[in-house]
Each structure stands twice: as structure tokens, then as C-alpha cells.
Amino acid sequence: MEPSKAPEVFLKPYDASDREPEMLELWEKSGYANPDVCIEKGITKPDAEAYSIVLPPPNVTGTLHMGHAAMLAIEDILIRYHRMCGYKTLWVPGTDSAAIATQSKVETDIYKSEKKTRHDLGREELMRRIDAFVEESKTTIINQTKKMGSSLDWSRYAYTMDEKRYAAVMEAFVRMYDAGLIYRGDRIVNWDPKLQTTVSDDEIEYVEQKDPFYHFKYGPFDIGTVRPETKFGDKYVVMHPDDERYAEYKHGQKIDLEWINGPITATIIKDEAADMSFGSGAMTITPAHSTIDFEIAQRHKLDIERVIDDRGILLDIAGEFKGQHIKKARPMIVEKLRAKGLISKVDEGYVHNVATNSRGGGIIEPQIKRQWFIAVNKAVQFPDGKTMTLKERMREAVDSKQTEIMPERFEKIYYHWIDNLRDWCISRQIWFGHRIPAWFKGDEVKVSVESPGPDWEQDPDTLDTWFSSGLWTFSTLGWPEETTDLKTYHPTSVLETGYDILFFWVARMILMSTFLRGEVPFKNVYLHGLVRDGQGRKMSKSLGNIIDPLTMIEKYGADATRLSLIIGAAPGNDVKLSEDRVRGYKHFANKVWNIARFVLENQHESGALQFTLQSKASGKVELLESDRTLVAEAQNVAKAVSENIDIFRLDLAADTIYHFVWDRFAAEILEESKPIFKGEDAAARQSRAAALCEILQISLKLLHPFMPFVTEAIWKELPQKPARPDDSGRSGGDADLLMVAKWPV
RNA sequence: GGGCGGUUAGCUCAGUUGGUAGAGCAUUCGAUUUACACUCGAAAUGUCACAGGUUCGAGCCCUGUACCGCCCACCA
């Protein structure tokens, strides 16, 4: 008996760079990433359960890095698995404007090439430049995203600054304002003197710094500071009420003393904020430039006076130092105090944390400013009738398990964040972003989407980028319109993202969704780890240890790149990635390819692949007992893989199928088959060939979510697509593309 | 200062309700035409950080210690 030939493509090793673009085109043409198409073609039942993920939108102006690649791989696995299982499956793509980052990038570029600042250009011109930059660079990230094999529904693409999302942001602001959740007030905020804008608490990064720590004689007290330049206005001495060292001083008592610019009268304040164990236990306060001092001042209704302006220049109160920049003034002030004999001691090398703007900004200077805030401690009524504060609601969402965070340990971190949450400052003084729908006329303020009249001026500020991001799960689905998409796909099934943005984003989406829709934005939060280099270091340009996903895709294929990010990556744990790892999985792709070749070369024994799944129904060929056992084994693997995916253990799922395919199917089952095919027993040959076909199919399906390209490429070469054994959910038999074939469980 | 995670083979890591220590990569030796050299087979390597405790039995549970990493925090 002559062996039938496998299709000729199998005579060469699998070439990912050759086949992947072809598969991408097949998928794109099919439209199967769009659930509406799947329903139309009878692949998905119209009343099937929905499964949806909204892609955390990458920065429009960025390029794809391994973190994105990991995110795309994980989400695509979940999506492809559920699509194959028959769910009405939607994965919504989008990009983010990343306001501050984008604006400062464009500003920097302009300054480099033209020596012009944004003020030279003006607001309109800068916006034009930014739009042009965004337009140019967004195709880059979109194309790179596609190369990973991400089965996103591009017909639903959203951009945070597009018309619909913009409208959603305006609507959200107005509704929250009307509900009394958004207010405008003078409060102490984080001011970035470099970027000239406020920054939210979460965007602050503490950087360790070494500075001299000065001890001053402040009347009878010893006070310390690293910032002498803020001390001009200090006229209150604060100490703990229980501090026995200062028992003789009474709250409110006045003391005359000599200070930087002459004699002043200081007032004693007893407050528990003073730490008895730190230094002398006594401190002076600068309420206008320190959050804690501001709070003390408010508690005791003390005077609050600004010392430093928005650019870091000393004000009138500094006397002879007025007009100086704080950096330059500091040594001069120290010198003067020293000359007056007011310095008692200097500790060089005092290590402390300095607040900086994590978005490439400067050192934060707390300032009192009139800004827009979201009140997190104010009780309001939610759409579902509940009345509570935002904080309480955010806690409840997770506490009640409406939203489950995985790995579970992150729930604690989430609670901790909420408990320490203060009112959220949402206005920014940068130009690129969503405008605040507030209108001013003299002292009057009106909040509305449209201008109230010709003589009203719009608030020049823009919104914190996370305000719009908070709406993302539902603004992408059409909110505020009550669209079919919104009803079908919200709350979304899973929010999958890196653990580093749990606070920035996840918590804010819960806030926005519960308030504006009365429901959580997602049922599950799955947090993946960070991708690091082979030695566990962060990937960075300066270390030169960046592994570029696109390079890996070119060299080893997207399938290999995906697997390298999945296998061995336990939920929430960082992944250490090396090129060797990616290479190893390329070998695996080729292995699968050759398994298919071997099976196809022997298919003549069973009268073509179509036999396999039909055999039971038609009764044409009876599998031998031993072969039935082998098929059952593959089916058990399918069960194990499914169970692991269901609990987000993609690493274990991938590991299971990997080892079954290589160590069991290829190494043992195929090897054992060789003598059978050489043998004289025709029934045994036929039965074995049929079993191998069956196992191959199961394997391809199980592998497909993890390595969609090579499996789809093999599927395409199957001489005859296997017909489906049953039609639960789909009318067209097993599909033309593996992407929508029925999951084998 | 508070919290979280980690410590298992040379390297990177699994080990899911406690039951004789595992994988990949790397190393060494060997093989080869009914798939695959992007292959196959075999070998070697471990006081599971340390010290106690619970248990018939602990990598796993409890207590403590050490080191590494991360997050949070307004010590002036």
C-alpha cells in the first residue's frame, strides 16, 4: 500500500514569518472577531451567553513592548477560547491619548527643533501639532497589536479623544456635578512647577534623596527642616498635647522670638499630628505648602499664607529674598540664619523622600489652588437606588464579590488604597485632553456640555486622563446611549491588566461604573506580572536589555513569542524573559507542524480526515479498544486545559497541552504507531490512523488559543474539514477556520 | 514606619485539598530515514533559606529569624 502524500507545504519546516501574515489576512477577511458576524454566519447562537473584554488601551504615541505583548497574549487566549466554546465573544480595541505624556513629548520635540514653547505656538497650534503626531503614530501601535494575532474586533475601535468618547466624558462630568460629587474648591494640591500643572496623589512617585537637615533655634524650641526656604511664614509651633517636655506651654500661648527677618510672635498649638519621638517633638508649620500642615491649620483655624509661587519663586513674605527661586535662595537663607546664630546643628546626609511627578515632571510643591475635585466621602444616591459614598461603593464592589480580583492578594492592596483615598483632583493645567464643561462669567460658574451664552468663557483646564479612562468599559460600548452593545456586553467579563495600574485604573473604573451605571464594570480582574529581562531586571533603554516583541515575532514567530510569555508565568508574578525561551517555543511550533505531517501522511488508512469525527455517527469504522483509550486520553487533556483556563491558570493550561502534544502524542503515540502502519493488520492500521486524526484535531483546537498561527495554518491544509459531530450552537458544521471551530469539551 | 511577595537542580521557575522532589534551558554521553537536527534516547545535579512546632507523615500548615524584591505612607 502506497502512503498517500501529505500536502507539499509540509515538506518544509514551518516558517512563521511566511505563514503568519497569511493567517492574519484570513482572520481579518472572515470578520469572525466581530460577534455579529459569527451570529450571522450561524457560528454563534444569537442567544448565547456574552463574553467580553475591553482592551486596556495602549498609548497612541507609543510602540509595542513586552508588557503589551503579554497582555495581548493573555487576553487573546481568553477570547479565542470562549469564542470556540460558543460564547458571544467580543474584544474591544482602543488607544489612549495619555494626555500629559503625549503633550510633553510633542512639546519637547518642538522645542528641540524650533526652540519654541507651547506659549509661543498658542493652544490651537499646539493641538494641531499633537493631533498630527497622534495621527501619524497611532497606526504603528495598531499594526503592531495585530501582529501578535490579537483577534480584536476592529470595527469597534475606540480612541479616548474621539467624538463619542469625548461626549461620554462631558456627560459623565455633568452628571457627577449635578449629583454634587464634583465640586470646585480651594484645597492643597500637588503642584508640578516644571510642567505647571496639578497632579493627582497617585501620579506621585517618592524618590529618595540626601539633603542637609537643619536644626534652628525658634525661641526656646529646637525645630528641624530640610526646607529652610519655606520657613518665613512660620508663626505656629506645634507639639503633641501629651509631650511632657513642653507641659509648661499652653495651647494658644504667644511667644516672642527672633526669626529670619526679625522679631515675630509665635503661637503654641497642641496637636496630635506632632510626633513626640521625632527630633525635639516640636515643629513649626507651613500650611500653604504642606498637606499635613494644611490639615493642622484647618483644624485650628490658623492663618495660611503662601510663601512660594507657581514657578517656585519666593513671595513678598520672604522680605529681602523675595523674587528669588527657592533653589538659589536656600543656601543664602541658611547663611543668614547662621549669621544670626539661629542654627544649632546641621546633619549632613539626611535621607528622606521627595515627591516627584512620575510623568516626567519635576519636584512636587504642594500649593493651595482652586481646582475641580471628586468627593469620595460624600454620600450620594446611585442609579440602583443605594445611597453611600464613592469610597464605600468601591469597597462594596469587591467585598460583595461582584468583582473578583485575581490573584486574591491584590484585594487587600485595593482596600488599603481605598481607605487612604482623598478627594480626587481631576483638573489639569495642560492643554491636551478633555476640556472641562464648565463656563465662567465673572464669579459665576455653570456646568453644562454646551456654552450657556456668548459671554461665557470655558474653563481653560483639562481633565485628568484617568477620568476618561474610568469610563472606558462602557464609553467604548456606546454609553451614554443605551446601545445593544452596552446591554449585551456590560459588565464586561474580565479586566486584564498589569498589577502596576490597579489603582490608577481599575479602582477608577469601578468608581465611574457604579456611579454612572449602577453596576460594576467587570466581573473579574485578572492581574498579570511585569515582564523583566532574563536576570529579573526591568527592561529599559539605558540598560540595553529590552527584548522587542516585534523582533521576536520576526525571528521566532508570534506563536513562540506568545507561549514564552504564558508558560511559567503564574498569575501576578513577574515573568523573566530571555531570547532562549522564545527560541524554545519556536521549536515547539515546528513540532506541531511535523506531527500534522506525519498524521496526514498516514491518513489513507482511514479514508481521509472526514472519517474521524463522523465515524461514531456513521458507524463506518470502529476504533479498536486501545485506540479509543488514546482518544479518551486526549479528551481528558481537553478537560484539564479548559479547567485551568477557567480559573485563569493559563500557564498551567499551556503547560498541560504542551506536554501532552510533545511528550505523549509525538514521542509516544506516534512512535508506537509506526510499527502498526508497517504491519499487516489492516483493521489496526485503519483504526490507528483514525485515532491519530482525532487526536490531532483535538490538539490543534486546544493549542489554538495559545498559538493561533501555526494551528490555523495546519487546519487550512487539512484536505477535508472534519464535520462536526453535533450542532450545538452552530449550524454550519465545524468551521472553515479553526478560529471558530468547536472547542473539544 | 506599615503591608505584600519571594527564597526548590548551574540558570528560570512549576509543585492546585500535607502522602517517595518536577519541567524548560544549560551540561555530558549516545542514536538516526514512515514526521521533525527547529530531532530522538539516556545520564548527572537538590539538607526544598534557617530554627522550632503540629502530624504516622511537611516543599506545602503554624511560630520566629535572615536575606532579596515590590507596594503604600505628610516624620517636620
mmCIF file of C-alpha atoms in Angstrom, chain A residues 28-185:
data_model
loop_
_atom_site.group_PDB
_atom_site.id
_atom_site.type_symbol
_atom_site.label_atom_id
_atom_site.label_comp_id
_atom_site.label_asym_id
_atom_site.label_seq_id
_atom_site.Cartn_x
_atom_site.Cartn_y
_atom_site.Cartn_z
ATOM 1 C CA GLU A 28 -9.388 39.664 9.031
ATOM 2 C CA LYS A 29 -11.350 38.689 5.925
ATOM 3 C CA SER A 30 -13.518 36.291 7.882
ATOM 4 C CA GLY A 31 -14.732 39.013 10.223
ATOM 5 C CA TYR A 32 -15.053 36.393 12.964
ATOM 6 C CA ALA A 33 -13.591 38.705 15.563
ATOM 7 C CA ASN A 34 -16.871 40.525 15.309
ATOM 8 C CA PRO A 35 -19.518 38.586 17.238
ATOM 9 C CA ASP A 36 -22.258 39.916 14.969
ATOM 10 C CA VAL A 37 -20.619 38.185 12.029
ATOM 11 C CA CYS A 38 -20.391 34.944 13.967
ATOM 12 C CA ILE A 39 -24.083 35.096 14.704
ATOM 13 C CA GLU A 40 -24.925 35.962 11.127
ATOM 14 C CA LYS A 41 -22.957 33.002 9.834
ATOM 15 C CA GLY A 42 -24.543 30.630 12.276
ATOM 16 C CA ILE A 43 -21.365 30.058 14.223
ATOM 17 C CA THR A 44 -22.618 31.549 17.434
ATOM 18 C CA LYS A 45 -26.154 31.192 18.697
ATOM 19 C CA PRO A 46 -27.946 34.535 18.878
ATOM 20 C CA ASP A 47 -28.916 33.891 22.468
ATOM 21 C CA ALA A 48 -25.508 32.603 23.550
ATOM 22 C CA GLU A 49 -24.014 33.968 26.740
ATOM 23 C CA ALA A 50 -21.791 37.018 26.233
ATOM 24 C CA TYR A 51 -18.101 37.112 26.975
ATOM 25 C CA SER A 52 -16.365 40.450 26.676
ATOM 26 C CA ILE A 53 -13.066 42.099 27.354
ATOM 27 C CA VAL A 54 -12.127 45.693 26.763
ATOM 28 C CA LEU A 55 -8.503 46.060 25.831
ATOM 29 C CA PRO A 56 -6.533 48.335 28.142
ATOM 30 C CA PRO A 57 -5.772 50.954 25.543
ATOM 31 C CA PRO A 58 -2.087 51.425 24.823
ATOM 32 C CA ASN A 59 -0.734 54.922 24.468
ATOM 33 C CA VAL A 60 -1.380 56.140 20.912
ATOM 34 C CA THR A 61 2.080 57.523 20.609
ATOM 35 C CA GLY A 62 3.898 54.515 21.968
ATOM 36 C CA THR A 63 5.255 51.355 20.442
ATOM 37 C CA LEU A 64 4.533 47.794 21.435
ATOM 38 C CA HIS A 65 6.642 46.441 24.280
ATOM 39 C CA MET A 66 6.715 43.089 26.011
ATOM 40 C CA GLY A 67 4.204 44.235 28.592
ATOM 41 C CA HIS A 68 1.692 44.873 25.835
ATOM 42 C CA ALA A 69 2.620 41.597 24.210
ATOM 43 C CA ALA A 70 1.893 39.696 27.435
ATOM 44 C CA MET A 71 -1.405 41.496 27.853
ATOM 45 C CA LEU A 72 -2.418 40.780 24.261
ATOM 46 C CA ALA A 73 -1.431 37.134 24.514
ATOM 47 C CA ILE A 74 -3.382 36.556 27.711
ATOM 48 C CA GLU A 75 -6.492 38.327 26.536
ATOM 49 C CA ASP A 76 -6.412 36.702 23.128
ATOM 50 C CA ILE A 77 -6.220 33.274 24.743
ATOM 51 C CA LEU A 78 -9.269 34.016 26.865
ATOM 52 C CA ILE A 79 -11.108 35.434 23.873
ATOM 53 C CA ARG A 80 -10.294 32.648 21.424
ATOM 54 C CA TYR A 81 -11.127 30.006 23.995
ATOM 55 C CA HIS A 82 -14.517 31.491 24.741
ATOM 56 C CA ARG A 83 -15.286 32.097 21.088
ATOM 57 C CA MET A 84 -14.568 28.447 20.348
ATOM 58 C CA CYS A 85 -16.713 27.465 23.298
ATOM 59 C CA GLY A 86 -19.653 29.182 21.651
ATOM 60 C CA TYR A 87 -19.899 32.398 23.653
ATOM 61 C CA LYS A 88 -20.908 35.632 22.004
ATOM 62 C CA THR A 89 -17.384 36.912 22.283
ATOM 63 C CA LEU A 90 -16.235 40.488 21.988
ATOM 64 C CA TRP A 91 -12.820 42.051 22.468
ATOM 65 C CA VAL A 92 -12.849 45.813 22.027
ATOM 66 C CA PRO A 93 -9.697 47.562 20.854
ATOM 67 C CA GLY A 94 -8.732 51.105 21.607
ATOM 68 C CA THR A 95 -5.947 53.576 22.170
ATOM 69 C CA ASP A 96 -5.338 56.153 24.835
ATOM 70 C CA SER A 97 -4.344 59.771 24.404
ATOM 71 C CA ALA A 98 -2.113 59.743 27.517
ATOM 72 C CA ALA A 99 -2.538 63.475 27.932
ATOM 73 C CA ILE A 100 0.472 64.603 29.932
ATOM 74 C CA ALA A 101 2.900 62.150 28.390
ATOM 75 C CA THR A 102 1.854 62.972 24.857
ATOM 76 C CA GLN A 103 1.826 66.702 25.326
ATOM 77 C CA SER A 104 5.231 66.809 26.934
ATOM 78 C CA LYS A 105 6.658 64.575 24.215
ATOM 79 C CA VAL A 106 5.370 66.877 21.478
ATOM 80 C CA GLU A 107 6.447 69.982 23.390
ATOM 81 C CA THR A 108 9.918 68.576 23.833
ATOM 82 C CA ASP A 109 10.181 67.737 20.130
ATOM 83 C CA ILE A 110 9.047 71.207 19.129
ATOM 84 C CA TYR A 111 11.446 72.849 21.493
ATOM 85 C CA LYS A 112 14.317 70.767 20.187
ATOM 86 C CA SER A 113 13.683 71.529 16.547
ATOM 87 C CA GLU A 114 12.229 75.049 16.709
ATOM 88 C CA LYS A 115 13.221 76.425 20.101
ATOM 89 C CA LYS A 116 9.591 77.316 20.752
ATOM 90 C CA THR A 117 7.429 76.673 23.787
ATOM 91 C CA ARG A 118 3.741 75.950 23.771
ATOM 92 C CA HIS A 119 3.100 79.545 24.698
ATOM 93 C CA ASP A 120 4.878 80.696 21.560
ATOM 94 C CA LEU A 121 2.652 78.435 19.499
ATOM 95 C CA GLY A 122 -0.618 79.013 21.270
ATOM 96 C CA ARG A 123 -3.224 76.499 22.256
ATOM 97 C CA GLU A 124 -4.735 75.889 18.844
ATOM 98 C CA GLU A 125 -1.470 75.382 17.068
ATOM 99 C CA LEU A 126 -0.196 73.027 19.749
ATOM 100 C CA MET A 127 -3.380 70.986 19.453
ATOM 101 C CA ARG A 128 -2.877 70.777 15.702
ATOM 102 C CA ARG A 129 0.668 69.551 16.191
ATOM 103 C CA ILE A 130 -0.413 66.986 18.750
ATOM 104 C CA ASP A 131 -3.237 65.721 16.552
ATOM 105 C CA ALA A 132 -0.842 65.339 13.650
ATOM 106 C CA PHE A 133 1.623 63.481 15.847
ATOM 107 C CA VAL A 134 -1.095 61.196 17.186
ATOM 108 C CA GLU A 135 -2.471 60.516 13.728
ATOM 109 C CA GLU A 136 0.951 59.584 12.495
ATOM 110 C CA SER A 137 1.948 57.324 15.325
ATOM 111 C CA LYS A 138 -1.308 55.539 16.073
ATOM 112 C CA THR A 139 -1.053 53.265 13.034
ATOM 113 C CA THR A 140 2.225 51.983 14.421
ATOM 114 C CA ILE A 141 0.791 50.632 17.627
ATOM 115 C CA ILE A 142 -2.316 49.319 15.882
ATOM 116 C CA ASN A 143 -0.317 47.360 13.329
ATOM 117 C CA GLN A 144 1.972 46.001 15.979
ATOM 118 C CA THR A 145 -1.013 44.902 18.017
ATOM 119 C CA LYS A 146 -2.371 42.991 15.055
ATOM 120 C CA LYS A 147 0.898 41.164 14.520
ATOM 121 C CA MET A 148 0.516 39.383 17.842
ATOM 122 C CA GLY A 149 -2.522 37.654 16.369
ATOM 123 C CA SER A 150 -4.937 39.547 18.576
ATOM 124 C CA SER A 151 -8.465 38.737 17.494
ATOM 125 C CA LEU A 152 -9.816 42.163 18.359
ATOM 126 C CA ASP A 153 -12.961 43.469 16.729
ATOM 127 C CA TRP A 154 -11.533 46.467 14.923
ATOM 128 C CA SER A 155 -14.951 47.563 13.723
ATOM 129 C CA ARG A 156 -15.482 48.727 17.305
ATOM 130 C CA TYR A 157 -12.185 50.572 17.684
ATOM 131 C CA ALA A 158 -12.264 53.498 20.105
ATOM 132 C CA TYR A 159 -9.868 56.310 20.909
ATOM 133 C CA THR A 160 -10.145 58.215 24.169
ATOM 134 C CA MET A 161 -10.297 61.520 22.311
ATOM 135 C CA ASP A 162 -12.674 60.554 19.527
ATOM 136 C CA GLU A 163 -16.082 62.184 19.264
ATOM 137 C CA LYS A 164 -18.107 59.540 21.057
ATOM 138 C CA ARG A 165 -15.690 59.140 23.941
ATOM 139 C CA TYR A 166 -15.414 62.903 24.262
ATOM 140 C CA ALA A 167 -19.176 63.179 24.503
ATOM 141 C CA ALA A 168 -19.216 60.450 27.144
ATOM 142 C CA VAL A 169 -16.671 62.339 29.233
ATOM 143 C CA MET A 170 -18.701 65.547 29.089
ATOM 144 C CA GLU A 171 -21.858 63.713 30.033
ATOM 145 C CA ALA A 172 -20.161 61.982 32.946
ATOM 146 C CA PHE A 173 -18.768 65.231 34.292
ATOM 147 C CA VAL A 174 -22.119 66.996 34.143
ATOM 148 C CA ARG A 175 -23.945 64.125 35.811
ATOM 149 C CA MET A 176 -21.428 63.897 38.604
ATOM 150 C CA TYR A 177 -21.521 67.638 39.086
ATOM 151 C CA ASP A 178 -25.307 67.643 39.214
ATOM 152 C CA ALA A 179 -25.185 64.894 41.807
ATOM 153 C CA GLY A 180 -22.868 67.005 43.929
ATOM 154 C CA LEU A 181 -19.963 64.624 43.514
ATOM 155 C CA ILE A 182 -17.821 67.039 41.582
ATOM 156 C CA TYR A 183 -17.063 70.340 43.234
ATOM 157 C CA ARG A 184 -14.705 73.239 42.754
ATOM 158 C CA GLY A 185 -12.713 74.352 45.734
#
